[in-house]
């Protein structure tokens, strides 16, 4: 009876240990495979009877443990997780301040929400040429969901040269950012119409906006908010392009092609863009339908490029938590 109780306790501890060790593995399926192999290996040792079958159990245990070790090592190497980062990750599981826990929980939930948005995009774009871009983006986000407490994800993108380039865009003659001070609605319009499609890092965009006096904190503008705004804009362009498909074969020419953003906002069962764009519109002159669709397609691809550079996991960075605001 004591042996049975000991096995139960040890198997429970094995399951807990495998969960802790696998916590830094980004891919869910690899995590599950690691846990199964690790627990199966330990259970094979614990349940091995005396005699010849004991050797078979030991062999099975060695195979399972070797498989779990290979899964863990290959995953950490593939995702550029250093040994120091991994040990700090395990340490953090046991020693974590309240601020760390709240920061991690916030980032985790935000990244899960972004992942759900990408899933919706994938479902809508399943027959589109953007599918490969979405798959790559989804893979990177899956990694970051679990790596957010290992890498200084947003702050590692800081680049003063890029901030200066963004400021140059903001100060262009036709920039809506020139109307100062900007209220919350004007700030969202200015970003969506002037910066949204440009391939800059979100962290540096916020730094640039703050440097011209926009109070991002009071307006609730962080990296995640900008991602949502970009997703809304991407859907608007996509909906405009889809609306032209029935006219592709005829390919009519437009002296003035314009589409109001309010008419093409994303409207999903679980999410709806409720922003009022008023009279803001997408506008082209003297273009045919196919050319209009090509321009819209270029805008759509620009968002995938922007997502790609923003969601590329950091490489070999020191362990630290990061907040959304500086």
PDB file of N, CA and C in Angstrom, residues 234-304:
ATOM      1  N   UNK A 234      -6.460  47.028 -42.006  1.00  0.00           N
ATOM      2  CA  UNK A 234      -6.234  45.938 -42.949  1.00  0.00           C
ATOM      3  C   UNK A 234      -7.563  45.373 -43.444  1.00  0.00           C
ATOM      4  N   UNK A 235      -8.488  45.151 -42.516  1.00  0.00           N
ATOM      5  CA  UNK A 235      -9.802  44.622 -42.887  1.00  0.00           C
ATOM      6  C   UNK A 235     -10.555  45.591 -43.795  1.00  0.00           C
ATOM      7  N   UNK A 236     -10.433  46.887 -43.529  1.00  0.00           N
ATOM      8  CA  UNK A 236     -11.118  47.876 -44.373  1.00  0.00           C
ATOM      9  C   UNK A 236     -10.615  47.794 -45.812  1.00  0.00           C
ATOM     10  N   UNK A 237      -9.308  47.733 -45.983  1.00  0.00           N
ATOM     11  CA  UNK A 237      -8.742  47.602 -47.332  1.00  0.00           C
ATOM     12  C   UNK A 237      -9.170  46.288 -47.984  1.00  0.00           C
ATOM     13  N   UNK A 238      -9.174  45.233 -47.179  1.00  0.00           N
ATOM     14  CA  UNK A 238      -9.573  43.926 -47.718  1.00  0.00           C
ATOM     15  C   UNK A 238     -11.030  43.945 -48.172  1.00  0.00           C
ATOM     16  N   UNK A 239     -11.905  44.541 -47.359  1.00  0.00           N
ATOM     17  CA  UNK A 239     -13.322  44.628 -47.727  1.00  0.00           C
ATOM     18  C   UNK A 239     -13.525  45.477 -48.983  1.00  0.00           C
ATOM     19  N   UNK A 240     -12.742  46.540 -49.119  1.00  0.00           N
ATOM     20  CA  UNK A 240     -12.816  47.352 -50.348  1.00  0.00           C
ATOM     21  C   UNK A 240     -12.417  46.526 -51.564  1.00  0.00           C
ATOM     22  N   UNK A 241     -11.347  45.780 -51.419  1.00  0.00           N
ATOM     23  CA  UNK A 241     -10.880  44.954 -52.535  1.00  0.00           C
ATOM     24  C   UNK A 241     -11.919  43.898 -52.907  1.00  0.00           C
ATOM     25  N   UNK A 242     -12.504  43.253 -51.896  1.00  0.00           N
ATOM     26  CA  UNK A 242     -13.514  42.216 -52.151  1.00  0.00           C
ATOM     27  C   UNK A 242     -14.726  42.791 -52.870  1.00  0.00           C
ATOM     28  N   UNK A 243     -15.072  44.032 -52.550  1.00  0.00           N
ATOM     29  CA  UNK A 243     -16.252  44.650 -53.166  1.00  0.00           C
ATOM     30  C   UNK A 243     -16.064  44.888 -54.663  1.00  0.00           C
ATOM     31  N   UNK A 244     -14.825  44.859 -55.129  1.00  0.00           N
ATOM     32  CA  UNK A 244     -14.538  45.116 -56.545  1.00  0.00           C
ATOM     33  C   UNK A 244     -14.456  43.845 -57.388  1.00  0.00           C
ATOM     34  N   UNK A 245     -14.485  42.698 -56.748  1.00  0.00           N
ATOM     35  CA  UNK A 245     -14.256  41.449 -57.479  1.00  0.00           C
ATOM     36  C   UNK A 245     -15.287  41.202 -58.574  1.00  0.00           C
ATOM     37  N   UNK A 246     -16.529  41.590 -58.329  1.00  0.00           N
ATOM     38  CA  UNK A 246     -17.571  41.360 -59.341  1.00  0.00           C
ATOM     39  C   UNK A 246     -17.370  42.225 -60.585  1.00  0.00           C
ATOM     40  N   UNK A 247     -16.558  43.283 -60.452  1.00  0.00           N
ATOM     41  CA  UNK A 247     -16.321  44.189 -61.585  1.00  0.00           C
ATOM     42  C   UNK A 247     -14.978  43.930 -62.273  1.00  0.00           C
ATOM     43  N   UNK A 248     -14.249  42.935 -61.785  1.00  0.00           N
ATOM     44  CA  UNK A 248     -12.914  42.684 -62.335  1.00  0.00           C
ATOM     45  C   UNK A 248     -12.954  42.367 -63.836  1.00  0.00           C
ATOM     46  N   UNK A 249     -13.900  41.509 -64.228  1.00  0.00           N
ATOM     47  CA  UNK A 249     -13.949  41.088 -65.639  1.00  0.00           C
ATOM     48  C   UNK A 249     -14.262  42.263 -66.571  1.00  0.00           C
ATOM     49  N   UNK A 250     -15.157  43.137 -66.149  1.00  0.00           N
ATOM     50  CA  UNK A 250     -15.492  44.310 -66.970  1.00  0.00           C
ATOM     51  C   UNK A 250     -14.401  45.381 -66.891  1.00  0.00           C
ATOM     52  N   UNK A 251     -13.753  45.462 -65.737  1.00  0.00           N
ATOM     53  CA  UNK A 251     -12.647  46.400 -65.500  1.00  0.00           C
ATOM     54  C   UNK A 251     -12.984  47.846 -65.880  1.00  0.00           C
ATOM     55  N   UNK A 252     -14.054  48.407 -65.300  1.00  0.00           N
ATOM     56  CA  UNK A 252     -14.393  49.803 -65.608  1.00  0.00           C
ATOM     57  C   UNK A 252     -13.330  50.766 -65.073  1.00  0.00           C
ATOM     58  N   UNK A 253     -13.261  51.932 -65.692  1.00  0.00           N
ATOM     59  CA  UNK A 253     -12.306  52.967 -65.279  1.00  0.00           C
ATOM     60  C   UNK A 253     -13.030  54.036 -64.463  1.00  0.00           C
ATOM     61  N   UNK A 254     -12.354  54.533 -63.432  1.00  0.00           N
ATOM     62  CA  UNK A 254     -12.940  55.546 -62.554  1.00  0.00           C
ATOM     63  C   UNK A 254     -12.155  56.851 -62.679  1.00  0.00           C
ATOM     64  N   UNK A 255     -12.872  57.899 -62.975  1.00  0.00           N
ATOM     65  CA  UNK A 255     -12.232  59.214 -62.955  1.00  0.00           C
ATOM     66  C   UNK A 255     -11.876  59.582 -61.526  1.00  0.00           C
ATOM     67  N   UNK A 256     -12.792  59.216 -60.605  1.00  0.00           N
ATOM     68  CA  UNK A 256     -12.538  59.396 -59.177  1.00  0.00           C
ATOM     69  C   UNK A 256     -13.016  58.137 -58.454  1.00  0.00           C
ATOM     70  N   UNK A 257     -12.067  57.364 -57.956  1.00  0.00           N
ATOM     71  CA  UNK A 257     -12.400  56.156 -57.198  1.00  0.00           C
ATOM     72  C   UNK A 257     -12.269  56.492 -55.718  1.00  0.00           C
ATOM     73  N   UNK A 258     -13.369  56.394 -54.981  1.00  0.00           N
ATOM     74  CA  UNK A 258     -13.295  56.659 -53.552  1.00  0.00           C
ATOM     75  C   UNK A 258     -14.205  55.718 -52.775  1.00  0.00           C
ATOM     76  N   UNK A 259     -13.724  55.311 -51.618  1.00  0.00           N
ATOM     77  CA  UNK A 259     -14.468  54.428 -50.728  1.00  0.00           C
ATOM     78  C   UNK A 259     -14.349  54.982 -49.313  1.00  0.00           C
ATOM     79  N   UNK A 260     -15.494  55.219 -48.673  1.00  0.00           N
ATOM     80  CA  UNK A 260     -15.500  55.747 -47.314  1.00  0.00           C
ATOM     81  C   UNK A 260     -15.233  54.615 -46.316  1.00  0.00           C
ATOM     82  N   UNK A 261     -14.331  54.881 -45.376  1.00  0.00           N
ATOM     83  CA  UNK A 261     -13.933  53.840 -44.429  1.00  0.00           C
ATOM     84  C   UNK A 261     -15.095  53.348 -43.575  1.00  0.00           C
ATOM     85  N   UNK A 262     -16.039  54.218 -43.269  1.00  0.00           N
ATOM     86  CA  UNK A 262     -17.187  53.795 -42.458  1.00  0.00           C
ATOM     87  C   UNK A 262     -18.005  52.700 -43.137  1.00  0.00           C
ATOM     88  N   UNK A 263     -17.940  52.630 -44.458  1.00  0.00           N
ATOM     89  CA  UNK A 263     -18.723  51.629 -45.192  1.00  0.00           C
ATOM     90  C   UNK A 263     -18.014  50.283 -45.302  1.00  0.00           C
ATOM     91  N   UNK A 264     -16.761  50.227 -44.901  1.00  0.00           N
ATOM     92  CA  UNK A 264     -15.982  48.993 -45.097  1.00  0.00           C
ATOM     93  C   UNK A 264     -15.300  48.524 -43.813  1.00  0.00           C
ATOM     94  N   UNK A 265     -15.857  48.920 -42.682  1.00  0.00           N
ATOM     95  CA  UNK A 265     -15.279  48.535 -41.396  1.00  0.00           C
ATOM     96  C   UNK A 265     -15.470  47.042 -41.141  1.00  0.00           C
ATOM     97  N   UNK A 266     -14.569  46.490 -40.332  1.00  0.00           N
ATOM     98  CA  UNK A 266     -14.672  45.078 -39.980  1.00  0.00           C
ATOM     99  C   UNK A 266     -15.883  44.874 -39.073  1.00  0.00           C
ATOM    100  N   UNK A 267     -16.692  43.887 -39.417  1.00  0.00           N
ATOM    101  CA  UNK A 267     -17.860  43.541 -38.603  1.00  0.00           C
ATOM    102  C   UNK A 267     -17.916  42.029 -38.470  1.00  0.00           C
ATOM    103  N   UNK A 268     -17.400  41.540 -37.349  1.00  0.00           N
ATOM    104  CA  UNK A 268     -17.395  40.111 -37.071  1.00  0.00           C
ATOM    105  C   UNK A 268     -18.344  39.822 -35.920  1.00  0.00           C
ATOM    106  N   UNK A 269     -18.650  38.555 -35.771  1.00  0.00           N
ATOM    107  CA  UNK A 269     -19.556  38.149 -34.691  1.00  0.00           C
ATOM    108  C   UNK A 269     -18.985  38.526 -33.329  1.00  0.00           C
ATOM    109  N   UNK A 270     -17.654  38.356 -33.171  1.00  0.00           N
ATOM    110  CA  UNK A 270     -17.028  38.621 -31.878  1.00  0.00           C
ATOM    111  C   UNK A 270     -16.293  39.957 -31.819  1.00  0.00           C
ATOM    112  N   UNK A 271     -16.208  40.645 -32.951  1.00  0.00           N
ATOM    113  CA  UNK A 271     -15.484  41.912 -32.938  1.00  0.00           C
ATOM    114  C   UNK A 271     -16.017  42.839 -34.021  1.00  0.00           C
ATOM    115  N   UNK A 272     -16.138  44.114 -33.663  1.00  0.00           N
ATOM    116  CA  UNK A 272     -16.620  45.103 -34.629  1.00  0.00           C
ATOM    117  C   UNK A 272     -15.870  46.411 -34.429  1.00  0.00           C
ATOM    118  N   UNK A 273     -15.428  46.991 -35.517  1.00  0.00           N
ATOM    119  CA  UNK A 273     -14.766  48.292 -35.480  1.00  0.00           C
ATOM    120  C   UNK A 273     -15.842  49.363 -35.283  1.00  0.00           C
ATOM    121  N   UNK A 274     -15.868  49.980 -34.100  1.00  0.00           N
ATOM    122  CA  UNK A 274     -16.912  50.965 -33.797  1.00  0.00           C
ATOM    123  C   UNK A 274     -16.417  52.409 -33.933  1.00  0.00           C
ATOM    124  N   UNK A 275     -15.252  52.582 -34.532  1.00  0.00           N
ATOM    125  CA  UNK A 275     -14.702  53.931 -34.692  1.00  0.00           C
ATOM    126  C   UNK A 275     -15.434  54.676 -35.809  1.00  0.00           C
ATOM    127  N   UNK A 276     -15.724  55.957 -35.581  1.00  0.00           N
ATOM    128  CA  UNK A 276     -16.394  56.783 -36.589  1.00  0.00           C
ATOM    129  C   UNK A 276     -15.340  57.523 -37.419  1.00  0.00           C
ATOM    130  N   UNK A 277     -15.165  57.093 -38.667  1.00  0.00           N
ATOM    131  CA  UNK A 277     -14.174  57.709 -39.544  1.00  0.00           C
ATOM    132  C   UNK A 277     -14.687  58.993 -40.199  1.00  0.00           C
ATOM    133  N   UNK A 278     -15.971  59.286 -39.979  1.00  0.00           N
ATOM    134  CA  UNK A 278     -16.605  60.473 -40.564  1.00  0.00           C
ATOM    135  C   UNK A 278     -16.403  60.494 -42.083  1.00  0.00           C
ATOM    136  N   UNK A 279     -15.811  61.533 -42.632  1.00  0.00           N
ATOM    137  CA  UNK A 279     -15.681  61.627 -44.098  1.00  0.00           C
ATOM    138  C   UNK A 279     -14.345  61.110 -44.639  1.00  0.00           C
ATOM    139  N   UNK A 280     -13.561  60.471 -43.793  1.00  0.00           N
ATOM    140  CA  UNK A 280     -12.275  59.964 -44.262  1.00  0.00           C
ATOM    141  C   UNK A 280     -12.505  58.835 -45.252  1.00  0.00           C
ATOM    142  N   UNK A 281     -11.708  58.813 -46.311  1.00  0.00           N
ATOM    143  CA  UNK A 281     -11.942  57.865 -47.396  1.00  0.00           C
ATOM    144  C   UNK A 281     -10.629  57.448 -48.058  1.00  0.00           C
ATOM    145  N   UNK A 282     -10.698  56.351 -48.783  1.00  0.00           N
ATOM    146  CA  UNK A 282      -9.603  55.920 -49.657  1.00  0.00           C
ATOM    147  C   UNK A 282      -9.922  56.440 -51.046  1.00  0.00           C
ATOM    148  N   UNK A 283      -8.969  57.115 -51.673  1.00  0.00           N
ATOM    149  CA  UNK A 283      -9.284  57.810 -52.923  1.00  0.00           C
ATOM    150  C   UNK A 283      -8.159  57.682 -53.951  1.00  0.00           C
ATOM    151  N   UNK A 284      -8.546  57.390 -55.188  1.00  0.00           N
ATOM    152  CA  UNK A 284      -7.619  57.346 -56.324  1.00  0.00           C
ATOM    153  C   UNK A 284      -8.255  58.081 -57.498  1.00  0.00           C
ATOM    154  N   UNK A 285      -7.439  58.535 -58.423  1.00  0.00           N
ATOM    155  CA  UNK A 285      -7.960  59.242 -59.600  1.00  0.00           C
ATOM    156  C   UNK A 285      -7.500  58.565 -60.886  1.00  0.00           C
ATOM    157  N   UNK A 286      -8.434  58.509 -61.839  1.00  0.00           N
ATOM    158  CA  UNK A 286      -8.151  57.969 -63.178  1.00  0.00           C
ATOM    159  C   UNK A 286      -7.507  56.581 -63.125  1.00  0.00           C
ATOM    160  N   UNK A 287      -8.215  55.658 -62.529  1.00  0.00           N
ATOM    161  CA  UNK A 287      -7.723  54.280 -62.411  1.00  0.00           C
ATOM    162  C   UNK A 287      -8.825  53.316 -62.848  1.00  0.00           C
ATOM    163  N   UNK A 288      -8.404  52.151 -63.338  1.00  0.00           N
ATOM    164  CA  UNK A 288      -9.392  51.117 -63.640  1.00  0.00           C
ATOM    165  C   UNK A 288      -9.535  50.199 -62.429  1.00  0.00           C
ATOM    166  N   UNK A 289     -10.453  49.255 -62.517  1.00  0.00           N
ATOM    167  CA  UNK A 289     -10.756  48.380 -61.381  1.00  0.00           C
ATOM    168  C   UNK A 289      -9.562  47.528 -60.985  1.00  0.00           C
ATOM    169  N   UNK A 290      -8.910  46.928 -61.963  1.00  0.00           N
ATOM    170  CA  UNK A 290      -7.774  46.049 -61.664  1.00  0.00           C
ATOM    171  C   UNK A 290      -6.640  46.826 -60.997  1.00  0.00           C
ATOM    172  N   UNK A 291      -6.392  48.037 -61.457  1.00  0.00           N
ATOM    173  CA  UNK A 291      -5.350  48.872 -60.846  1.00  0.00           C
ATOM    174  C   UNK A 291      -5.724  49.249 -59.413  1.00  0.00           C
ATOM    175  N   UNK A 292      -7.005  49.528 -59.192  1.00  0.00           N
ATOM    176  CA  UNK A 292      -7.473  49.854 -57.839  1.00  0.00           C
ATOM    177  C   UNK A 292      -7.276  48.675 -56.904  1.00  0.00           C
ATOM    178  N   UNK A 293      -7.611  47.474 -57.389  1.00  0.00           N
ATOM    179  CA  UNK A 293      -7.439  46.270 -56.580  1.00  0.00           C
ATOM    180  C   UNK A 293      -5.961  46.023 -56.283  1.00  0.00           C
ATOM    181  N   UNK A 294      -5.108  46.315 -57.265  1.00  0.00           N
ATOM    182  CA  UNK A 294      -3.665  46.131 -57.062  1.00  0.00           C
ATOM    183  C   UNK A 294      -3.141  47.087 -55.995  1.00  0.00           C
ATOM    184  N   UNK A 295      -3.619  48.338 -56.016  1.00  0.00           N
ATOM    185  CA  UNK A 295      -3.198  49.308 -54.998  1.00  0.00           C
ATOM    186  C   UNK A 295      -3.657  48.871 -53.617  1.00  0.00           C
ATOM    187  N   UNK A 296      -4.890  48.405 -53.533  1.00  0.00           N
ATOM    188  CA  UNK A 296      -5.409  47.919 -52.255  1.00  0.00           C
ATOM    189  C   UNK A 296      -4.620  46.705 -51.776  1.00  0.00           C
ATOM    190  N   UNK A 297      -4.270  45.844 -52.715  1.00  0.00           N
ATOM    191  CA  UNK A 297      -3.492  44.659 -52.369  1.00  0.00           C
ATOM    192  C   UNK A 297      -2.116  45.052 -51.827  1.00  0.00           C
ATOM    193  N   UNK A 298      -1.520  46.085 -52.397  1.00  0.00           N
ATOM    194  CA  UNK A 298      -0.227  46.568 -51.901  1.00  0.00           C
ATOM    195  C   UNK A 298      -0.336  47.056 -50.461  1.00  0.00           C
ATOM    196  N   UNK A 299      -1.436  47.748 -50.151  1.00  0.00           N
ATOM    197  CA  UNK A 299      -1.650  48.200 -48.777  1.00  0.00           C
ATOM    198  C   UNK A 299      -1.805  47.008 -47.833  1.00  0.00           C
ATOM    199  N   UNK A 300      -2.573  46.017 -48.268  1.00  0.00           N
ATOM    200  CA  UNK A 300      -2.774  44.825 -47.435  1.00  0.00           C
ATOM    201  C   UNK A 300      -1.436  44.149 -47.148  1.00  0.00           C
ATOM    202  N   UNK A 301      -0.609  43.987 -48.184  1.00  0.00           N
ATOM    203  CA  UNK A 301       0.694  43.350 -48.006  1.00  0.00           C
ATOM    204  C   UNK A 301       1.599  44.179 -47.099  1.00  0.00           C
ATOM    205  N   UNK A 302       1.445  45.498 -47.124  1.00  0.00           N
ATOM    206  CA  UNK A 302       2.280  46.342 -46.263  1.00  0.00           C
ATOM    207  C   UNK A 302       2.010  46.055 -44.791  1.00  0.00           C
ATOM    208  N   UNK A 303       0.767  45.701 -44.461  1.00  0.00           N
ATOM    209  CA  UNK A 303       0.451  45.363 -43.074  1.00  0.00           C
ATOM    210  C   UNK A 303       1.090  44.045 -42.668  1.00  0.00           C
ATOM    211  N   UNK A 304       1.095  43.082 -43.575  1.00  0.00           N
ATOM    212  CA  UNK A 304       1.749  41.815 -43.257  1.00  0.00           C
ATOM    213  C   UNK A 304       3.250  42.020 -43.065  1.00  0.00           C
TER     214      UNK A 304
END
